[in-house]
Amino acid sequence: MNAWPIVILVTTLAVISPGADFAMVTRTSLMQSRRAGLWVALGIGCGVLVHVGYTLLGLGVLLQQLPWLFTALKWAGAAYLVWLGISLWRGARSIQTDGEQGPPIAGNGDALGKAQRASGGSYFSLGFLTNALNPKTALFIISLFMQVAGPGVSLPTQLAYGLFIAAAHVLWFALVAYFFSAPVLQPRVQAIRPWVDRSLGCVLMGLGVLLIGTSAPQLL
């Protein structure tokens, strides 16, 4: 059976669904630059490959059979999102106070702005960790592979599925970065930047709390 139509359809629906990845690409593209948003998109794609990798190695079954392991991933992802949300709130307050313009999302406040713009590495890490620590992505990858990657499916085909899923994430979030980094949007958003950061901070903290209720994947 050709499972590609299922993989393409389910992946497309999953990728365009709003979540933490979308929030981070949107915020970075609006507040920093198109280049920064593209780095986050690339990091997200590599984060997807982490989930694909352990699923192909059979560790996805381990997550299913050891609920405490999935719970650990869930709490780590939730804590990371809440930390990012709090960082955005703190950064918004400092912007209102002294007008600093660096990104308040990498752990050391605005001081990392120049380093991030110079290398792109911090933006890549932001996207990578946001996705790699997201148990919802883990659920999606494991569930999809349980449906389409049975014993009769060759390893090259499974690898192709995984690469497609990662590429679809990069492509979609690259488009998001291009849209939200449009010159017509950035000046207007910069004028209300503290409120945008507070709003996205609330979204990230809310997503972190919602992750706590995520159920572990079940064997079919």
PDB file of C-alpha atoms in Angstrom:
ATOM      1  CA  MET A   1       0.000   0.000   0.000  1.00  0.00           C
ATOM      2  CA  ASN A   2       1.294   3.467  -0.931  1.00  0.00           C
ATOM      3  CA  ALA A   3       1.193   5.483   2.291  1.00  0.00           C
ATOM      4  CA  TRP A   4       2.513   8.720   0.802  1.00  0.00           C
ATOM      5  CA  PRO A   5      -0.927  10.371   0.450  1.00  0.00           C
ATOM      6  CA  ILE A   6      -1.557   9.747   4.156  1.00  0.00           C
ATOM      7  CA  VAL A   7       1.879  11.029   5.160  1.00  0.00           C
ATOM      8  CA  ILE A   8       1.493  14.179   3.047  1.00  0.00           C
ATOM      9  CA  LEU A   9      -2.036  14.963   4.234  1.00  0.00           C
ATOM     10  CA  VAL A  10      -1.452  14.318   7.939  1.00  0.00           C
ATOM     11  CA  THR A  11       1.885  16.140   7.919  1.00  0.00           C
ATOM     12  CA  THR A  12       0.392  19.181   6.196  1.00  0.00           C
ATOM     13  CA  LEU A  13      -2.434  19.419   8.726  1.00  0.00           C
ATOM     14  CA  ALA A  14      -0.040  18.982  11.643  1.00  0.00           C
ATOM     15  CA  VAL A  15       2.493  21.527  10.388  1.00  0.00           C
ATOM     16  CA  ILE A  16       0.015  24.350   9.788  1.00  0.00           C
ATOM     17  CA  SER A  17      -1.684  23.876  13.171  1.00  0.00           C
ATOM     18  CA  PRO A  18      -0.723  26.798  15.455  1.00  0.00           C
ATOM     19  CA  GLY A  19       1.555  25.922  18.348  1.00  0.00           C
ATOM     20  CA  ALA A  20       4.850  26.743  20.005  1.00  0.00           C
ATOM     21  CA  ASP A  21       6.828  26.464  16.753  1.00  0.00           C
ATOM     22  CA  PHE A  22       4.536  28.954  15.035  1.00  0.00           C
ATOM     23  CA  ALA A  23       4.737  31.366  17.964  1.00  0.00           C
ATOM     24  CA  MET A  24       8.540  31.340  17.995  1.00  0.00           C
ATOM     25  CA  VAL A  25       8.948  31.812  14.239  1.00  0.00           C
ATOM     26  CA  THR A  26       6.361  34.571  14.217  1.00  0.00           C
ATOM     27  CA  ARG A  27       7.897  36.446  17.102  1.00  0.00           C
ATOM     28  CA  THR A  28      11.455  36.149  15.833  1.00  0.00           C
ATOM     29  CA  SER A  29      10.532  37.232  12.298  1.00  0.00           C
ATOM     30  CA  LEU A  30       8.507  40.203  13.523  1.00  0.00           C
ATOM     31  CA  MET A  31      10.974  41.446  16.104  1.00  0.00           C
ATOM     32  CA  GLN A  32      14.320  40.548  14.589  1.00  0.00           C
ATOM     33  CA  SER A  33      14.642  39.759  10.885  1.00  0.00           C
ATOM     34  CA  ARG A  34      13.770  37.358   8.103  1.00  0.00           C
ATOM     35  CA  ARG A  35      17.177  35.729   8.482  1.00  0.00           C
ATOM     36  CA  ALA A  36      16.554  35.077  12.169  1.00  0.00           C
ATOM     37  CA  GLY A  37      13.142  33.561  11.430  1.00  0.00           C
ATOM     38  CA  LEU A  38      14.667  31.275   8.813  1.00  0.00           C
ATOM     39  CA  TRP A  39      17.256  30.077  11.338  1.00  0.00           C
ATOM     40  CA  VAL A  40      14.438  29.218  13.757  1.00  0.00           C
ATOM     41  CA  ALA A  41      12.623  27.350  10.956  1.00  0.00           C
ATOM     42  CA  LEU A  42      15.758  25.327  10.210  1.00  0.00           C
ATOM     43  CA  GLY A  43      16.160  24.507  13.905  1.00  0.00           C
ATOM     44  CA  ILE A  44      12.559  23.289  14.025  1.00  0.00           C
ATOM     45  CA  GLY A  45      13.205  20.971  11.077  1.00  0.00           C
ATOM     46  CA  CYS A  46      16.249  19.489  12.814  1.00  0.00           C
ATOM     47  CA  GLY A  47      14.196  19.062  15.984  1.00  0.00           C
ATOM     48  CA  VAL A  48      11.720  17.000  13.972  1.00  0.00           C
ATOM     49  CA  LEU A  49      14.592  14.770  12.863  1.00  0.00           C
ATOM     50  CA  VAL A  50      15.294  13.977  16.524  1.00  0.00           C
ATOM     51  CA  HIS A  51      11.779  12.565  16.916  1.00  0.00           C
ATOM     52  CA  VAL A  52      12.077  10.706  13.614  1.00  0.00           C
ATOM     53  CA  GLY A  53      15.453   9.288  14.629  1.00  0.00           C
ATOM     54  CA  TYR A  54      14.421   7.758  17.929  1.00  0.00           C
ATOM     55  CA  THR A  55      11.189   6.474  16.382  1.00  0.00           C
ATOM     56  CA  LEU A  56      13.108   4.633  13.652  1.00  0.00           C
ATOM     57  CA  LEU A  57      15.507   3.251  16.254  1.00  0.00           C
ATOM     58  CA  GLY A  58      12.595   1.757  18.158  1.00  0.00           C
ATOM     59  CA  LEU A  59      12.808   4.170  21.073  1.00  0.00           C
ATOM     60  CA  GLY A  60       9.324   5.402  20.258  1.00  0.00           C
ATOM     61  CA  VAL A  61       8.020   2.053  21.514  1.00  0.00           C
ATOM     62  CA  LEU A  62      10.031   2.640  24.675  1.00  0.00           C
ATOM     63  CA  LEU A  63       8.184   5.931  25.195  1.00  0.00           C
ATOM     64  CA  GLN A  64       4.932   4.028  24.826  1.00  0.00           C
ATOM     65  CA  GLN A  65       5.864   1.297  27.294  1.00  0.00           C
ATOM     66  CA  LEU A  66       7.482   3.555  29.912  1.00  0.00           C
ATOM     67  CA  PRO A  67       5.004   6.298  30.810  1.00  0.00           C
ATOM     68  CA  TRP A  68       7.491   7.939  33.189  1.00  0.00           C
ATOM     69  CA  LEU A  69       9.872   8.548  30.283  1.00  0.00           C
ATOM     70  CA  PHE A  70       7.190  10.295  28.281  1.00  0.00           C
ATOM     71  CA  THR A  71       6.208  12.255  31.387  1.00  0.00           C
ATOM     72  CA  ALA A  72       9.817  13.422  31.771  1.00  0.00           C
ATOM     73  CA  LEU A  73       9.831  14.666  28.160  1.00  0.00           C
ATOM     74  CA  LYS A  74       6.469  16.330  28.725  1.00  0.00           C
ATOM     75  CA  TRP A  75       7.633  18.195  31.839  1.00  0.00           C
ATOM     76  CA  ALA A  76      10.887  19.244  30.201  1.00  0.00           C
ATOM     77  CA  GLY A  77       9.018  20.649  27.215  1.00  0.00           C
ATOM     78  CA  ALA A  78       6.459  22.401  29.397  1.00  0.00           C
ATOM     79  CA  ALA A  79       9.162  23.939  31.586  1.00  0.00           C
ATOM     80  CA  TYR A  80      11.036  25.200  28.521  1.00  0.00           C
ATOM     81  CA  LEU A  81       7.942  26.880  27.066  1.00  0.00           C
ATOM     82  CA  VAL A  82       7.031  28.468  30.404  1.00  0.00           C
ATOM     83  CA  TRP A  83      10.621  29.716  30.768  1.00  0.00           C
ATOM     84  CA  LEU A  84      10.473  31.264  27.289  1.00  0.00           C
ATOM     85  CA  GLY A  85       7.159  32.911  28.117  1.00  0.00           C
ATOM     86  CA  ILE A  86       8.495  34.388  31.344  1.00  0.00           C
ATOM     87  CA  SER A  87      11.597  35.602  29.484  1.00  0.00           C
ATOM     88  CA  LEU A  88       9.392  37.421  26.989  1.00  0.00           C
ATOM     89  CA  TRP A  89       7.484  39.104  29.807  1.00  0.00           C
ATOM     90  CA  ARG A  90      10.692  40.204  31.487  1.00  0.00           C
ATOM     91  CA  GLY A  91      12.119  41.415  28.185  1.00  0.00           C
ATOM     92  CA  ALA A  92       8.968  43.432  27.445  1.00  0.00           C
ATOM     93  CA  ARG A  93       9.302  45.196  30.796  1.00  0.00           C
ATOM     94  CA  SER A  94      12.960  46.066  30.152  1.00  0.00           C
ATOM     95  CA  ILE A  95      12.081  47.412  26.690  1.00  0.00           C
ATOM     96  CA  GLN A  96       9.503  49.737  28.205  1.00  0.00           C
ATOM     97  CA  THR A  97      12.007  50.843  30.824  1.00  0.00           C
ATOM     98  CA  ASP A  98      15.122  51.536  28.788  1.00  0.00           C
ATOM     99  CA  GLY A  99      14.222  50.994  25.122  1.00  0.00           C
ATOM    100  CA  GLU A 100      16.677  48.124  24.516  1.00  0.00           C
ATOM    101  CA  GLN A 101      15.992  46.178  21.334  1.00  0.00           C
ATOM    102  CA  GLY A 102      17.691  42.764  21.714  1.00  0.00           C
ATOM    103  CA  PRO A 103      15.706  39.526  21.877  1.00  0.00           C
ATOM    104  CA  PRO A 104      14.790  38.569  25.459  1.00  0.00           C
ATOM    105  CA  ILE A 105      14.356  34.870  24.741  1.00  0.00           C
ATOM    106  CA  ALA A 106      17.710  33.164  24.992  1.00  0.00           C
ATOM    107  CA  GLY A 107      18.332  33.191  28.713  1.00  0.00           C
ATOM    108  CA  ASN A 108      20.400  36.325  29.240  1.00  0.00           C
ATOM    109  CA  GLY A 109      17.909  38.981  28.171  1.00  0.00           C
ATOM    110  CA  ASP A 110      18.810  41.616  25.627  1.00  0.00           C
ATOM    111  CA  ALA A 111      22.560  41.091  25.964  1.00  0.00           C
ATOM    112  CA  LEU A 112      22.491  38.239  23.449  1.00  0.00           C
ATOM    113  CA  GLY A 113      20.966  40.273  20.653  1.00  0.00           C
ATOM    114  CA  LYS A 114      24.226  41.056  18.838  1.00  0.00           C
ATOM    115  CA  ALA A 115      25.580  37.513  19.178  1.00  0.00           C
ATOM    116  CA  GLN A 116      22.335  36.067  17.808  1.00  0.00           C
ATOM    117  CA  ARG A 117      22.312  38.384  14.813  1.00  0.00           C
ATOM    118  CA  ALA A 118      25.976  37.639  14.110  1.00  0.00           C
ATOM    119  CA  SER A 119      25.860  33.845  14.066  1.00  0.00           C
ATOM    120  CA  GLY A 120      22.272  32.658  13.885  1.00  0.00           C
ATOM    121  CA  GLY A 121      23.261  29.807  16.210  1.00  0.00           C
ATOM    122  CA  SER A 122      21.086  30.963  19.083  1.00  0.00           C
ATOM    123  CA  TYR A 123      18.078  31.293  16.820  1.00  0.00           C
ATOM    124  CA  PHE A 124      18.726  27.790  15.469  1.00  0.00           C
ATOM    125  CA  SER A 125      18.972  26.462  19.041  1.00  0.00           C
ATOM    126  CA  LEU A 126      15.709  28.219  19.912  1.00  0.00           C
ATOM    127  CA  GLY A 127      13.851  26.477  17.104  1.00  0.00           C
ATOM    128  CA  PHE A 128      15.578  23.145  17.721  1.00  0.00           C
ATOM    129  CA  LEU A 129      14.792  23.024  21.444  1.00  0.00           C
ATOM    130  CA  THR A 130      11.241  24.288  20.980  1.00  0.00           C
ATOM    131  CA  ASN A 131      10.492  21.341  18.706  1.00  0.00           C
ATOM    132  CA  ALA A 132      12.764  18.638  20.144  1.00  0.00           C
ATOM    133  CA  LEU A 133      11.279  19.144  23.630  1.00  0.00           C
ATOM    134  CA  ASN A 134       7.697  19.219  22.379  1.00  0.00           C
ATOM    135  CA  PRO A 135       5.871  16.006  23.332  1.00  0.00           C
ATOM    136  CA  LYS A 136       3.097  16.832  20.864  1.00  0.00           C
ATOM    137  CA  THR A 137       5.585  16.443  18.020  1.00  0.00           C
ATOM    138  CA  ALA A 138       6.702  13.161  19.574  1.00  0.00           C
ATOM    139  CA  LEU A 139       3.082  11.967  19.645  1.00  0.00           C
ATOM    140  CA  PHE A 140       2.563  13.003  16.041  1.00  0.00           C
ATOM    141  CA  ILE A 141       5.687  11.249  14.730  1.00  0.00           C
ATOM    142  CA  ILE A 142       5.174   8.060  16.721  1.00  0.00           C
ATOM    143  CA  SER A 143       1.473   7.808  15.869  1.00  0.00           C
ATOM    144  CA  LEU A 144       2.061   8.455  12.177  1.00  0.00           C
ATOM    145  CA  PHE A 145       4.836   5.889  11.904  1.00  0.00           C
ATOM    146  CA  MET A 146       2.726   3.324  13.742  1.00  0.00           C
ATOM    147  CA  GLN A 147       0.105   3.739  11.016  1.00  0.00           C
ATOM    148  CA  VAL A 148       2.275   3.840   7.883  1.00  0.00           C
ATOM    149  CA  ALA A 149       5.579   2.147   8.750  1.00  0.00           C
ATOM    150  CA  GLY A 150       4.765  -1.478   9.358  1.00  0.00           C
ATOM    151  CA  PRO A 151       7.156  -4.432   9.142  1.00  0.00           C
ATOM    152  CA  GLY A 152       6.819  -4.516   5.365  1.00  0.00           C
ATOM    153  CA  VAL A 153       8.027  -0.939   4.883  1.00  0.00           C
ATOM    154  CA  SER A 154      11.710  -0.674   4.042  1.00  0.00           C
ATOM    155  CA  LEU A 155      14.089   1.504   6.030  1.00  0.00           C
ATOM    156  CA  PRO A 156      14.820   3.812   3.045  1.00  0.00           C
ATOM    157  CA  THR A 157      11.098   4.451   2.692  1.00  0.00           C
ATOM    158  CA  GLN A 158      10.778   5.214   6.401  1.00  0.00           C
ATOM    159  CA  LEU A 159      13.743   7.576   6.145  1.00  0.00           C
ATOM    160  CA  ALA A 160      12.042   9.268   3.197  1.00  0.00           C
ATOM    161  CA  TYR A 161       8.914   9.756   5.311  1.00  0.00           C
ATOM    162  CA  GLY A 162      10.967  11.318   8.076  1.00  0.00           C
ATOM    163  CA  LEU A 163      12.899  13.620   5.762  1.00  0.00           C
ATOM    164  CA  PHE A 164       9.662  14.750   4.137  1.00  0.00           C
ATOM    165  CA  ILE A 165       8.129  15.585   7.521  1.00  0.00           C
ATOM    166  CA  ALA A 166      11.202  17.607   8.516  1.00  0.00           C
ATOM    167  CA  ALA A 167      11.354  19.364   5.131  1.00  0.00           C
ATOM    168  CA  ALA A 168       7.650  20.224   5.347  1.00  0.00           C
ATOM    169  CA  HIS A 169       8.254  21.910   8.716  1.00  0.00           C
ATOM    170  CA  VAL A 170      11.170  23.924   7.357  1.00  0.00           C
ATOM    171  CA  LEU A 171       9.259  24.986   4.243  1.00  0.00           C
ATOM    172  CA  TRP A 172       6.117  26.033   6.106  1.00  0.00           C
ATOM    173  CA  PHE A 173       7.931  27.991   8.779  1.00  0.00           C
ATOM    174  CA  ALA A 174      10.199  29.588   6.173  1.00  0.00           C
ATOM    175  CA  LEU A 175       7.026  30.888   4.507  1.00  0.00           C
ATOM    176  CA  VAL A 176       5.802  32.115   7.893  1.00  0.00           C
ATOM    177  CA  ALA A 177       9.140  33.880   8.423  1.00  0.00           C
ATOM    178  CA  TYR A 178       8.935  35.534   5.004  1.00  0.00           C
ATOM    179  CA  PHE A 179       5.407  36.779   5.669  1.00  0.00           C
ATOM    180  CA  PHE A 180       5.941  38.144   9.162  1.00  0.00           C
ATOM    181  CA  SER A 181       9.254  39.778   8.289  1.00  0.00           C
ATOM    182  CA  ALA A 182       7.635  41.901   5.561  1.00  0.00           C
ATOM    183  CA  PRO A 183       8.858  45.520   5.788  1.00  0.00           C
ATOM    184  CA  VAL A 184       5.293  46.795   5.956  1.00  0.00           C
ATOM    185  CA  LEU A 185       4.657  44.882   9.180  1.00  0.00           C
ATOM    186  CA  GLN A 186       7.844  45.345  11.189  1.00  0.00           C
ATOM    187  CA  PRO A 187       7.711  49.133  11.863  1.00  0.00           C
ATOM    188  CA  ARG A 188       4.133  48.886  13.102  1.00  0.00           C
ATOM    189  CA  VAL A 189       4.856  45.906  15.320  1.00  0.00           C
ATOM    190  CA  GLN A 190       7.994  47.483  16.779  1.00  0.00           C
ATOM    191  CA  ALA A 191       5.849  50.355  18.006  1.00  0.00           C
ATOM    192  CA  ILE A 192       3.823  47.972  20.174  1.00  0.00           C
ATOM    193  CA  ARG A 193       6.598  45.469  20.806  1.00  0.00           C
ATOM    194  CA  PRO A 194       6.149  45.187  24.614  1.00  0.00           C
ATOM    195  CA  TRP A 195       2.496  44.224  24.168  1.00  0.00           C
ATOM    196  CA  VAL A 196       3.333  41.722  21.429  1.00  0.00           C
ATOM    197  CA  ASP A 197       5.976  40.120  23.662  1.00  0.00           C
ATOM    198  CA  ARG A 198       3.554  39.953  26.573  1.00  0.00           C
ATOM    199  CA  SER A 199       0.892  38.345  24.383  1.00  0.00           C
ATOM    200  CA  LEU A 200       3.274  35.756  22.968  1.00  0.00           C
ATOM    201  CA  GLY A 201       4.662  35.183  26.447  1.00  0.00           C
ATOM    202  CA  CYS A 202       1.149  34.332  27.642  1.00  0.00           C
ATOM    203  CA  VAL A 203       0.668  32.018  24.657  1.00  0.00           C
ATOM    204  CA  LEU A 204       3.893  30.134  25.387  1.00  0.00           C
ATOM    205  CA  MET A 205       3.121  29.817  29.090  1.00  0.00           C
ATOM    206  CA  GLY A 206      -0.384  28.601  28.222  1.00  0.00           C
ATOM    207  CA  LEU A 207       0.998  26.019  25.789  1.00  0.00           C
ATOM    208  CA  GLY A 208       3.411  24.848  28.478  1.00  0.00           C
ATOM    209  CA  VAL A 209       0.558  24.335  30.909  1.00  0.00           C
ATOM    210  CA  LEU A 210      -1.527  22.519  28.269  1.00  0.00           C
ATOM    211  CA  LEU A 211       1.367  20.134  27.587  1.00  0.00           C
ATOM    212  CA  ILE A 212       0.998  18.789  31.120  1.00  0.00           C
ATOM    213  CA  GLY A 213      -2.311  17.244  30.070  1.00  0.00           C
ATOM    214  CA  THR A 214      -0.836  15.518  27.015  1.00  0.00           C
ATOM    215  CA  SER A 215      -1.436  11.773  27.135  1.00  0.00           C
ATOM    216  CA  ALA A 216       1.299   9.232  26.498  1.00  0.00           C
ATOM    217  CA  PRO A 217       1.126   7.403  23.165  1.00  0.00           C
ATOM    218  CA  GLN A 218      -0.684   4.092  23.284  1.00  0.00           C
ATOM    219  CA  LEU A 219       0.190   0.911  21.468  1.00  0.00           C
ATOM    220  CA  LEU A 220      -2.364  -0.094  18.861  1.00  0.00           C
TER     221      LEU A 220
END
